DNA sequence: ATGGTGGGCCACCCA
């Protein structure tokens, strides 16, 4: 069974519906995980998606900020919406695909929006940075205690960390910038180690090559300056190792009218 | 060192 899965920080689902519909159609996506939907569940535009064949939508929304959604052509079932890091915000949604199994178990998809962490990389002066690290610590603990690395799971989303040197435009100039500080990378590494998660994007692009998914709105010409970061990720547990047969960052979407500042990431899975 | 651009919502918060 071949499944095309995508993740996209959409920066307002309601405002960006034309781009969402265009993306689903042009790229023939089966499952789309959205972050920063910025609306309550009741406000999410279900009808337009159903009309285009995406009849299955699971939500964890909230008013104005954050919020994640997972939508698909095939049935989905919400397993859990978990609060990490002690602050009750809509930043996680775990769904399973009852019709998509590996080793007799339905494949689960964790959709994450990790806190951005504010400006100063200092837990003493910046509560947002402390929250980000707490969130990551909680993720690692929760996975270790509650989950089994032998289960087929996919983790996608905006993790707001670019861990590798070539996940940012300038490693040296980014070392003290939130999203690329060593302490954040250490915390993210612990999350990855908790269930031996595999970085499915880097399986397709060598560590020596630049790979970005986000470009700031503040650049005059995002392509010319190309000061990007890889903030969005796709991980799989060991039982799905090698299942991601193809990966692409859909950079053209960053140039569409009224774009999100994130580009979608697509993986093709053979399950 | 600073400000640059967006979205939600109606005074600012957040990215």
PDB file of C-alpha atoms (C1' of nucleotides) in Angstrom:
ATOM      1  CA  UNK A   1       0.000   0.000   0.000  1.00  0.00           C
ATOM      2  CA  UNK A   2       1.368   3.405  -1.041  1.00  0.00           C
ATOM      3  CA  UNK A   3       0.468   6.482   0.969  1.00  0.00           C
ATOM      4  CA  UNK A   4       1.465  10.056   0.240  1.00  0.00           C
ATOM      5  CA  UNK A   5       1.762  11.893   3.565  1.00  0.00           C
ATOM      6  CA  UNK A   6       2.466  15.603   3.961  1.00  0.00           C
ATOM      7  CA  UNK A   7       3.090  18.016   6.824  1.00  0.00           C
ATOM      8  CA  UNK A   8       2.629  21.784   6.604  1.00  0.00           C
ATOM      9  CA  UNK A   9       2.627  24.647   9.075  1.00  0.00           C
ATOM     10  CA  UNK A  10      -0.190  26.576   7.436  1.00  0.00           C
ATOM     11  CA  UNK A  11      -0.285  29.746   9.612  1.00  0.00           C
ATOM     12  CA  UNK A  12      -4.101  30.004   9.657  1.00  0.00           C
ATOM     13  CA  UNK A  13      -6.144  27.240   8.049  1.00  0.00           C
ATOM     14  CA  UNK A  14      -9.092  29.499   7.279  1.00  0.00           C
ATOM     15  CA  UNK A  15      -7.053  32.167   5.490  1.00  0.00           C
ATOM     16  CA  UNK A  16      -5.039  29.555   3.617  1.00  0.00           C
ATOM     17  CA  UNK A  17      -7.849  27.274   2.366  1.00  0.00           C
ATOM     18  CA  UNK A  18      -7.181  28.059  -1.327  1.00  0.00           C
ATOM     19  CA  UNK A  19      -3.536  27.057  -0.887  1.00  0.00           C
ATOM     20  CA  UNK A  20      -4.477  23.898   1.026  1.00  0.00           C
ATOM     21  CA  UNK A  21      -6.919  22.791  -1.688  1.00  0.00           C
ATOM     22  CA  UNK A  22      -4.402  23.595  -4.425  1.00  0.00           C
ATOM     23  CA  UNK A  23      -1.679  21.634  -2.646  1.00  0.00           C
ATOM     24  CA  UNK A  24      -3.861  18.557  -2.094  1.00  0.00           C
ATOM     25  CA  UNK A  25      -4.945  18.533  -5.724  1.00  0.00           C
ATOM     26  CA  UNK A  26      -1.621  19.318  -7.423  1.00  0.00           C
ATOM     27  CA  UNK A  27       0.385  16.919  -5.306  1.00  0.00           C
ATOM     28  CA  UNK A  28      -2.212  14.138  -4.938  1.00  0.00           C
ATOM     29  CA  UNK A  29      -1.782  13.934  -1.164  1.00  0.00           C
ATOM     30  CA  UNK A  30      -3.530  11.170   0.833  1.00  0.00           C
ATOM     31  CA  UNK A  31      -2.896  12.431   4.373  1.00  0.00           C
ATOM     32  CA  UNK A  32      -2.098  16.021   5.381  1.00  0.00           C
ATOM     33  CA  UNK A  33      -0.964  17.112   8.838  1.00  0.00           C
ATOM     34  CA  UNK A  34      -1.430  20.827   9.472  1.00  0.00           C
ATOM     35  CA  UNK A  35       0.012  22.972  12.231  1.00  0.00           C
ATOM     36  CA  UNK A  36      -0.955  26.473  13.366  1.00  0.00           C
ATOM     37  CA  UNK A  37      -4.528  26.161  12.146  1.00  0.00           C
ATOM     38  CA  UNK A  38      -5.280  29.124  14.475  1.00  0.00           C
ATOM     39  CA  UNK A  39      -8.964  28.318  14.946  1.00  0.00           C
ATOM     40  CA  UNK A  40     -11.366  26.377  17.095  1.00  0.00           C
ATOM     41  CA  UNK A  41     -12.584  22.954  15.943  1.00  0.00           C
ATOM     42  CA  UNK A  42     -16.041  24.353  15.040  1.00  0.00           C
ATOM     43  CA  UNK A  43     -14.457  26.963  12.749  1.00  0.00           C
ATOM     44  CA  UNK A  44     -12.406  24.503  10.686  1.00  0.00           C
ATOM     45  CA  UNK A  45     -13.636  24.394   7.044  1.00  0.00           C
ATOM     46  CA  UNK A  46     -14.692  20.745   6.782  1.00  0.00           C
ATOM     47  CA  UNK A  47     -17.107  21.054   3.848  1.00  0.00           C
ATOM     48  CA  UNK A  48     -14.597  22.264   1.258  1.00  0.00           C
ATOM     49  CA  UNK A  49     -12.219  19.456   2.161  1.00  0.00           C
ATOM     50  CA  UNK A  50     -14.940  16.794   2.057  1.00  0.00           C
ATOM     51  CA  UNK A  51     -15.987  18.052  -1.378  1.00  0.00           C
ATOM     52  CA  UNK A  52     -12.458  17.445  -2.616  1.00  0.00           C
ATOM     53  CA  UNK A  53     -12.300  13.909  -1.206  1.00  0.00           C
ATOM     54  CA  UNK A  54     -10.892  14.532   2.249  1.00  0.00           C
ATOM     55  CA  UNK A  55     -13.802  13.270   4.294  1.00  0.00           C
ATOM     56  CA  UNK A  56     -11.809  12.340   7.358  1.00  0.00           C
ATOM     57  CA  UNK A  57     -10.576  15.149   9.588  1.00  0.00           C
ATOM     58  CA  UNK A  58      -9.350  14.944  13.167  1.00  0.00           C
ATOM     59  CA  UNK A  59      -8.769  18.169  15.071  1.00  0.00           C
ATOM     60  CA  UNK A  60      -7.076  19.703  18.066  1.00  0.00           C
ATOM     61  CA  UNK A  61      -7.847  23.379  17.656  1.00  0.00           C
ATOM     62  CA  UNK A  62      -7.950  26.424  19.931  1.00  0.00           C
ATOM     63  CA  UNK A  63      -8.871  30.072  19.537  1.00  0.00           C
ATOM     64  CA  UNK A  64      -6.375  32.320  17.696  1.00  0.00           C
ATOM     65  CA  UNK A  65      -3.172  30.387  18.425  1.00  0.00           C
ATOM     66  CA  UNK A  66      -1.518  27.059  17.670  1.00  0.00           C
ATOM     67  CA  UNK A  67      -3.825  24.140  16.803  1.00  0.00           C
ATOM     68  CA  UNK A  68      -3.201  21.038  14.701  1.00  0.00           C
ATOM     69  CA  UNK A  69      -5.331  19.062  12.246  1.00  0.00           C
ATOM     70  CA  UNK A  70      -4.887  15.770  10.407  1.00  0.00           C
ATOM     71  CA  UNK A  71      -7.004  15.141   7.327  1.00  0.00           C
ATOM     72  CA  UNK A  72      -7.166  12.193   4.979  1.00  0.00           C
ATOM     73  CA  UNK A  73      -8.903  10.365   2.174  1.00  0.00           C
ATOM     74  CA  UNK A  74      -9.027   7.238   4.339  1.00  0.00           C
ATOM     75  CA  UNK A  75     -10.557   6.785   7.795  1.00  0.00           C
ATOM     76  CA  UNK A  76      -8.721   8.173  10.802  1.00  0.00           C
ATOM     77  CA  UNK A  77      -9.295   7.677  14.506  1.00  0.00           C
ATOM     78  CA  UNK A  78      -7.985  10.017  17.195  1.00  0.00           C
ATOM     79  CA  UNK A  79      -5.893   8.123  19.724  1.00  0.00           C
ATOM     80  CA  UNK A  80      -5.012  11.094  21.944  1.00  0.00           C
ATOM     81  CA  UNK A  81      -4.419  14.803  22.260  1.00  0.00           C
ATOM     82  CA  UNK A  82      -1.620  15.243  24.763  1.00  0.00           C
ATOM     83  CA  UNK A  83      -0.501  18.338  26.669  1.00  0.00           C
ATOM     84  CA  UNK A  84       3.277  18.477  26.935  1.00  0.00           C
ATOM     85  CA  UNK A  85       5.342  20.913  28.987  1.00  0.00           C
ATOM     86  CA  UNK A  86       2.624  21.769  31.509  1.00  0.00           C
ATOM     87  CA  UNK A  87       0.819  24.500  29.540  1.00  0.00           C
ATOM     88  CA  UNK A  88      -2.582  23.578  28.130  1.00  0.00           C
ATOM     89  CA  UNK A  89      -2.229  24.474  24.448  1.00  0.00           C
ATOM     90  CA  UNK A  90      -3.303  22.582  21.300  1.00  0.00           C
ATOM     91  CA  UNK A  91       0.039  21.309  20.045  1.00  0.00           C
ATOM     92  CA  UNK A  92      -0.380  17.555  19.586  1.00  0.00           C
ATOM     93  CA  UNK A  93      -2.710  15.105  17.895  1.00  0.00           C
ATOM     94  CA  UNK A  94      -2.116  11.370  17.531  1.00  0.00           C
ATOM     95  CA  UNK A  95      -4.334   9.568  15.027  1.00  0.00           C
ATOM     96  CA  UNK A  96      -4.286   6.024  13.762  1.00  0.00           C
ATOM     97  CA  UNK A  97      -5.245   4.760  10.332  1.00  0.00           C
ATOM     98  CA  UNK A  98      -7.411   1.701  11.049  1.00  0.00           C
ATOM     99  CA  UNK A  99      -7.073   0.471   7.466  1.00  0.00           C
ATOM    100  CA  UNK A 100      -3.295   0.845   7.292  1.00  0.00           C
ATOM    101  CA  UNK A 101      -1.485  -1.792   9.325  1.00  0.00           C
ATOM    102  CA  UNK A 102       2.025  -3.061   9.790  1.00  0.00           C
ATOM    103  CA  UNK A 103       2.695  -6.187  11.823  1.00  0.00           C
ATOM    104  CA  UNK A 104      -1.054  -6.330  12.484  1.00  0.00           C
ATOM    105  CA  UNK A 105      -1.097  -2.900  14.144  1.00  0.00           C
ATOM    106  CA  UNK A 106      -2.643   0.303  12.734  1.00  0.00           C
ATOM    107  CA  UNK A 107      -0.043   2.911  11.817  1.00  0.00           C
ATOM    108  CA  UNK A 108      -0.185   5.969  14.089  1.00  0.00           C
ATOM    109  CA  UNK A 109       0.637   9.549  13.091  1.00  0.00           C
ATOM    110  CA  UNK A 110       1.794  12.033  15.726  1.00  0.00           C
ATOM    111  CA  UNK A 111       1.229  15.602  14.553  1.00  0.00           C
ATOM    112  CA  UNK A 112       3.249  18.148  16.603  1.00  0.00           C
ATOM    113  CA  UNK A 113       3.564  21.891  16.882  1.00  0.00           C
ATOM    114  CA  UNK A 114       6.480  22.432  19.273  1.00  0.00           C
ATOM    115  CA  UNK A 115       6.631  25.901  20.929  1.00  0.00           C
ATOM    116  CA  UNK A 116       8.809  28.393  19.052  1.00  0.00           C
ATOM    117  CA  UNK A 117      10.550  29.482  22.250  1.00  0.00           C
ATOM    118  CA  UNK A 118      10.676  33.283  21.993  1.00  0.00           C
ATOM    119  CA  UNK A 119      13.787  35.325  21.262  1.00  0.00           C
ATOM    120  CA  UNK A 120      16.321  34.867  24.080  1.00  0.00           C
ATOM    121  CA  UNK A 121      17.803  31.358  24.467  1.00  0.00           C
ATOM    122  CA  UNK A 122      17.798  31.662  28.266  1.00  0.00           C
ATOM    123  CA  UNK A 123      15.454  29.722  30.548  1.00  0.00           C
ATOM    124  CA  UNK A 124      15.979  32.188  33.430  1.00  0.00           C
ATOM    125  CA  UNK A 125      14.843  35.316  31.584  1.00  0.00           C
ATOM    126  CA  UNK A 126      12.610  33.827  28.880  1.00  0.00           C
ATOM    127  CA  UNK A 127       9.682  31.654  30.042  1.00  0.00           C
ATOM    128  CA  UNK A 128       8.883  30.708  26.437  1.00  0.00           C
ATOM    129  CA  UNK A 129      12.295  29.131  26.010  1.00  0.00           C
ATOM    130  CA  UNK A 130      11.875  27.258  29.309  1.00  0.00           C
ATOM    131  CA  UNK A 131       8.489  26.011  28.074  1.00  0.00           C
ATOM    132  CA  UNK A 132      10.025  24.808  24.813  1.00  0.00           C
ATOM    133  CA  UNK A 133      12.676  22.756  26.626  1.00  0.00           C
ATOM    134  CA  UNK A 134      10.083  21.420  29.097  1.00  0.00           C
ATOM    135  CA  UNK A 135       7.868  20.420  26.179  1.00  0.00           C
ATOM    136  CA  UNK A 136      10.729  18.446  24.588  1.00  0.00           C
ATOM    137  CA  UNK A 137      11.698  16.813  27.893  1.00  0.00           C
ATOM    138  CA  UNK A 138       8.075  15.799  28.359  1.00  0.00           C
ATOM    139  CA  UNK A 139       7.922  14.355  24.831  1.00  0.00           C
ATOM    140  CA  UNK A 140      10.956  12.146  25.508  1.00  0.00           C
ATOM    141  CA  UNK A 141       9.622  10.970  28.882  1.00  0.00           C
ATOM    142  CA  UNK A 142       6.142  10.331  27.529  1.00  0.00           C
ATOM    143  CA  UNK A 143       7.421   8.318  24.553  1.00  0.00           C
ATOM    144  CA  UNK A 144       9.772   6.236  26.729  1.00  0.00           C
ATOM    145  CA  UNK A 145       7.090   5.434  29.292  1.00  0.00           C
ATOM    146  CA  UNK A 146       3.912   5.235  27.217  1.00  0.00           C
ATOM    147  CA  UNK A 147       4.987   3.971  23.786  1.00  0.00           C
ATOM    148  CA  UNK A 148       6.688   0.958  22.262  1.00  0.00           C
ATOM    149  CA  UNK A 149       9.442   1.469  19.673  1.00  0.00           C
ATOM    150  CA  UNK A 150       8.286  -1.699  17.916  1.00  0.00           C
ATOM    151  CA  UNK A 151       4.925  -0.118  17.071  1.00  0.00           C
ATOM    152  CA  UNK A 152       4.539   1.476  13.631  1.00  0.00           C
ATOM    153  CA  UNK A 153       4.477   5.220  14.232  1.00  0.00           C
ATOM    154  CA  UNK A 154       5.159   8.347  12.214  1.00  0.00           C
ATOM    155  CA  UNK A 155       5.953  11.698  13.821  1.00  0.00           C
ATOM    156  CA  UNK A 156       5.574  14.858  11.762  1.00  0.00           C
ATOM    157  CA  UNK A 157       5.263  18.553  12.335  1.00  0.00           C
ATOM    158  CA  UNK A 158       6.835  21.883  13.050  1.00  0.00           C
ATOM    159  CA  UNK A 159       9.383  20.995  15.726  1.00  0.00           C
ATOM    160  CA  UNK A 160      10.804  24.540  15.611  1.00  0.00           C
ATOM    161  CA  UNK A 161      14.364  23.181  15.799  1.00  0.00           C
ATOM    162  CA  UNK A 162      16.885  22.855  12.974  1.00  0.00           C
ATOM    163  CA  UNK A 163      19.257  20.271  14.464  1.00  0.00           C
ATOM    164  CA  UNK A 164      22.004  19.786  11.875  1.00  0.00           C
ATOM    165  CA  UNK A 165      24.610  22.269  10.628  1.00  0.00           C
ATOM    166  CA  UNK A 166      23.099  22.152   7.151  1.00  0.00           C
ATOM    167  CA  UNK A 167      19.568  22.577   8.472  1.00  0.00           C
ATOM    168  CA  UNK A 168      20.334  26.320   8.683  1.00  0.00           C
ATOM    169  CA  UNK A 169      21.814  28.828   6.240  1.00  0.00           C
ATOM    170  CA  UNK A 170      24.752  29.573   8.571  1.00  0.00           C
ATOM    171  CA  UNK A 171      25.588  27.232  11.435  1.00  0.00           C
ATOM    172  CA  UNK A 172      28.062  29.709  12.944  1.00  0.00           C
ATOM    173  CA  UNK A 173      25.700  32.687  12.814  1.00  0.00           C
ATOM    174  CA  UNK A 174      22.778  30.664  14.154  1.00  0.00           C
ATOM    175  CA  UNK A 175      24.399  29.039  17.208  1.00  0.00           C
ATOM    176  CA  UNK A 176      22.870  31.559  19.619  1.00  0.00           C
ATOM    177  CA  UNK A 177      19.602  31.926  17.724  1.00  0.00           C
ATOM    178  CA  UNK A 178      16.576  30.093  19.107  1.00  0.00           C
ATOM    179  CA  UNK A 179      15.879  27.029  16.905  1.00  0.00           C
ATOM    180  CA  UNK A 180      19.566  26.123  16.456  1.00  0.00           C
ATOM    181  CA  UNK A 181      21.134  26.396  19.946  1.00  0.00           C
ATOM    182  CA  UNK A 182      23.032  23.347  21.255  1.00  0.00           C
ATOM    183  CA  UNK A 183      20.694  22.970  24.254  1.00  0.00           C
ATOM    184  CA  UNK A 184      17.644  22.688  21.988  1.00  0.00           C
ATOM    185  CA  UNK A 185      19.406  20.198  19.721  1.00  0.00           C
ATOM    186  CA  UNK A 186      20.348  18.095  22.789  1.00  0.00           C
ATOM    187  CA  UNK A 187      16.732  18.078  23.914  1.00  0.00           C
ATOM    188  CA  UNK A 188      15.519  17.114  20.438  1.00  0.00           C
ATOM    189  CA  UNK A 189      18.124  14.337  20.245  1.00  0.00           C
ATOM    190  CA  UNK A 190      16.722  12.883  23.470  1.00  0.00           C
ATOM    191  CA  UNK A 191      13.246  12.867  21.963  1.00  0.00           C
ATOM    192  CA  UNK A 192      14.624  11.036  18.914  1.00  0.00           C
ATOM    193  CA  UNK A 193      16.461   8.524  21.119  1.00  0.00           C
ATOM    194  CA  UNK A 194      13.352   7.810  23.233  1.00  0.00           C
ATOM    195  CA  UNK A 195      11.915   5.463  20.592  1.00  0.00           C
ATOM    196  CA  UNK A 196      14.888   5.258  18.193  1.00  0.00           C
ATOM    197  CA  UNK A 197      13.049   7.586  15.818  1.00  0.00           C
ATOM    198  CA  UNK A 198      14.543   7.744  12.310  1.00  0.00           C
ATOM    199  CA  UNK A 199      14.870  11.110  10.500  1.00  0.00           C
ATOM    200  CA  UNK A 200      13.120  10.195   7.234  1.00  0.00           C
ATOM    201  CA  UNK A 201      13.978  13.489   5.509  1.00  0.00           C
ATOM    202  CA  UNK A 202      17.711  13.099   6.024  1.00  0.00           C
ATOM    203  CA  UNK A 203      17.502   9.505   4.730  1.00  0.00           C
ATOM    204  CA  UNK A 204      16.907  11.138   1.351  1.00  0.00           C
ATOM    205  CA  UNK A 205      19.241  14.139   1.556  1.00  0.00           C
ATOM    206  CA  UNK A 206      22.801  13.743   2.873  1.00  0.00           C
ATOM    207  CA  UNK A 207      23.759  15.703   6.006  1.00  0.00           C
ATOM    208  CA  UNK A 208      26.295  17.651   3.922  1.00  0.00           C
ATOM    209  CA  UNK A 209      23.541  19.195   1.811  1.00  0.00           C
ATOM    210  CA  UNK A 210      21.465  22.228   2.823  1.00  0.00           C
ATOM    211  CA  UNK A 211      17.822  21.385   3.477  1.00  0.00           C
ATOM    212  CA  UNK A 212      15.252  24.007   4.542  1.00  0.00           C
ATOM    213  CA  UNK A 213      11.473  24.064   5.077  1.00  0.00           C
ATOM    214  CA  UNK A 214      10.993  27.608   6.405  1.00  0.00           C
ATOM    215  CA  UNK A 215      11.938  31.073   5.166  1.00  0.00           C
ATOM    216  CA  UNK A 216      11.102  34.254   7.104  1.00  0.00           C
ATOM    217  CA  UNK A 217       8.438  36.652   5.844  1.00  0.00           C
ATOM    218  CA  UNK A 218      10.857  39.467   6.670  1.00  0.00           C
ATOM    219  CA  UNK A 219      13.288  38.891   3.826  1.00  0.00           C
ATOM    220  CA  UNK A 220      12.766  41.102   0.779  1.00  0.00           C
ATOM    221  CA  UNK A 221      13.339  38.133  -1.516  1.00  0.00           C
ATOM    222  CA  UNK A 222      13.269  34.807   0.339  1.00  0.00           C
ATOM    223  CA  UNK A 223      14.755  32.878  -2.601  1.00  0.00           C
ATOM    224  CA  UNK A 224      17.576  35.338  -3.270  1.00  0.00           C
ATOM    225  CA  UNK A 225      18.704  35.530   0.365  1.00  0.00           C
ATOM    226  CA  UNK A 226      17.792  31.859   1.010  1.00  0.00           C
ATOM    227  CA  UNK A 227      18.286  32.218   4.762  1.00  0.00           C
ATOM    228  CA  UNK A 228      16.187  29.159   5.504  1.00  0.00           C
ATOM    229  CA  UNK A 229      15.914  26.631   8.295  1.00  0.00           C
ATOM    230  CA  UNK A 230      14.668  23.022   8.479  1.00  0.00           C
ATOM    231  CA  UNK A 231      12.057  23.398  11.210  1.00  0.00           C
ATOM    232  CA  UNK A 232       9.625  20.774   9.900  1.00  0.00           C
ATOM    233  CA  UNK A 233      10.360  17.099  10.272  1.00  0.00           C
ATOM    234  CA  UNK A 234       9.229  13.580   9.435  1.00  0.00           C
ATOM    235  CA  UNK A 235      10.346  10.749  11.691  1.00  0.00           C
ATOM    236  CA  UNK A 236       9.433   7.057  11.705  1.00  0.00           C
ATOM    237  CA  UNK A 237       9.872   4.291  14.271  1.00  0.00           C
ATOM    238  CA  UNK A 238      12.220   1.382  13.418  1.00  0.00           C
ATOM    239  CA  UNK A 239       9.425  -0.905  12.159  1.00  0.00           C
ATOM    240  CA  UNK A 240       8.818   1.599   9.358  1.00  0.00           C
ATOM    241  CA  UNK A 241      12.489   2.009   8.478  1.00  0.00           C
ATOM    242  CA  UNK A 242      12.923   2.164   4.712  1.00  0.00           C
ATOM    243  CA  UNK A 243       9.187   2.697   4.132  1.00  0.00           C
ATOM    244  CA  UNK A 244       9.678   6.309   3.051  1.00  0.00           C
ATOM    245  CA  UNK A 245      10.500   5.761  -0.606  1.00  0.00           C
ATOM    246  CA  UNK A 246      10.467   9.437  -1.596  1.00  0.00           C
ATOM    247  CA  UNK A 247      10.724  12.848   0.095  1.00  0.00           C
ATOM    248  CA  UNK A 248      10.321  16.360  -1.208  1.00  0.00           C
ATOM    249  CA  UNK A 249      10.109  19.866   0.216  1.00  0.00           C
ATOM    250  CA  UNK A 250       7.508  21.665  -1.883  1.00  0.00           C
ATOM    251  CA  UNK A 251       9.362  24.979  -2.236  1.00  0.00           C
ATOM    252  CA  UNK A 252       7.071  26.305  -5.002  1.00  0.00           C
ATOM    253  CA  UNK A 253       4.284  26.633  -2.399  1.00  0.00           C
ATOM    254  CA  UNK A 254       6.391  29.247  -0.592  1.00  0.00           C
ATOM    255  CA  UNK A 255       5.954  31.465  -3.678  1.00  0.00           C
ATOM    256  CA  UNK A 256       2.204  31.002  -4.100  1.00  0.00           C
ATOM    257  CA  UNK A 257      -0.078  33.955  -3.453  1.00  0.00           C
ATOM    258  CA  UNK A 258      -0.408  34.729   0.289  1.00  0.00           C
ATOM    259  CA  UNK A 259       1.963  31.917   1.270  1.00  0.00           C
ATOM    260  CA  UNK A 260       2.654  30.334   4.629  1.00  0.00           C
ATOM    261  CA  UNK A 261       6.238  30.964   5.724  1.00  0.00           C
ATOM    262  CA  UNK A 262       6.675  27.164   5.802  1.00  0.00           C
ATOM    263  CA  UNK A 263       6.833  24.923   2.738  1.00  0.00           C
ATOM    264  CA  UNK A 264       5.026  21.561   2.848  1.00  0.00           C
ATOM    265  CA  UNK A 265       7.058  18.373   3.185  1.00  0.00           C
ATOM    266  CA  UNK A 266       5.887  15.245   1.347  1.00  0.00           C
ATOM    267  CA  UNK A 267       6.897  11.650   1.994  1.00  0.00           C
ATOM    268  CA  UNK A 268       5.728   8.628   0.063  1.00  0.00           C
ATOM    269  CA  UNK A 269       5.313   5.592   2.289  1.00  0.00           C
ATOM    270  CA  UNK A 270       5.178   1.982   1.153  1.00  0.00           C
ATOM    271  CA  UNK A 271       3.430   0.140   3.972  1.00  0.00           C
TER     272      UNK A 271
ATOM    273  C1'  DA B   1      22.131  47.238  17.167  1.00  0.00           C
ATOM    274  C1'  DT B   2      17.871  47.405  14.761  1.00  0.00           C
ATOM    275  C1'  DG B   3      13.923  46.425  12.110  1.00  0.00           C
ATOM    276  C1'  DG B   4      12.127  44.019   8.723  1.00  0.00           C
ATOM    277  C1'  DT B   5       6.569  40.820   7.591  1.00  0.00           C
ATOM    278  C1'  DG B   6       2.657  38.208   8.649  1.00  0.00           C
ATOM    279  C1'  DG B   7      -1.970  36.278  11.365  1.00  0.00           C
ATOM    280  C1'  DG B   8      -5.577  36.740  14.954  1.00  0.00           C
ATOM    281  C1'  DC B   9      -8.374  39.966  16.740  1.00  0.00           C
ATOM    282  C1'  DC B  10      -9.748  44.846  18.333  1.00  0.00           C
ATOM    283  C1'  DA B  11      -5.150  45.900  22.599  1.00  0.00           C
ATOM    284  C1'  DC B  12      -1.778  43.644  21.808  1.00  0.00           C
ATOM    285  C1'  DC B  13      -0.102  38.580  21.561  1.00  0.00           C
ATOM    286  C1'  DC B  14       2.511  35.389  18.780  1.00  0.00           C
ATOM    287  C1'  DA B  15       5.560  33.686  15.041  1.00  0.00           C
TER     288       DA B  15
END
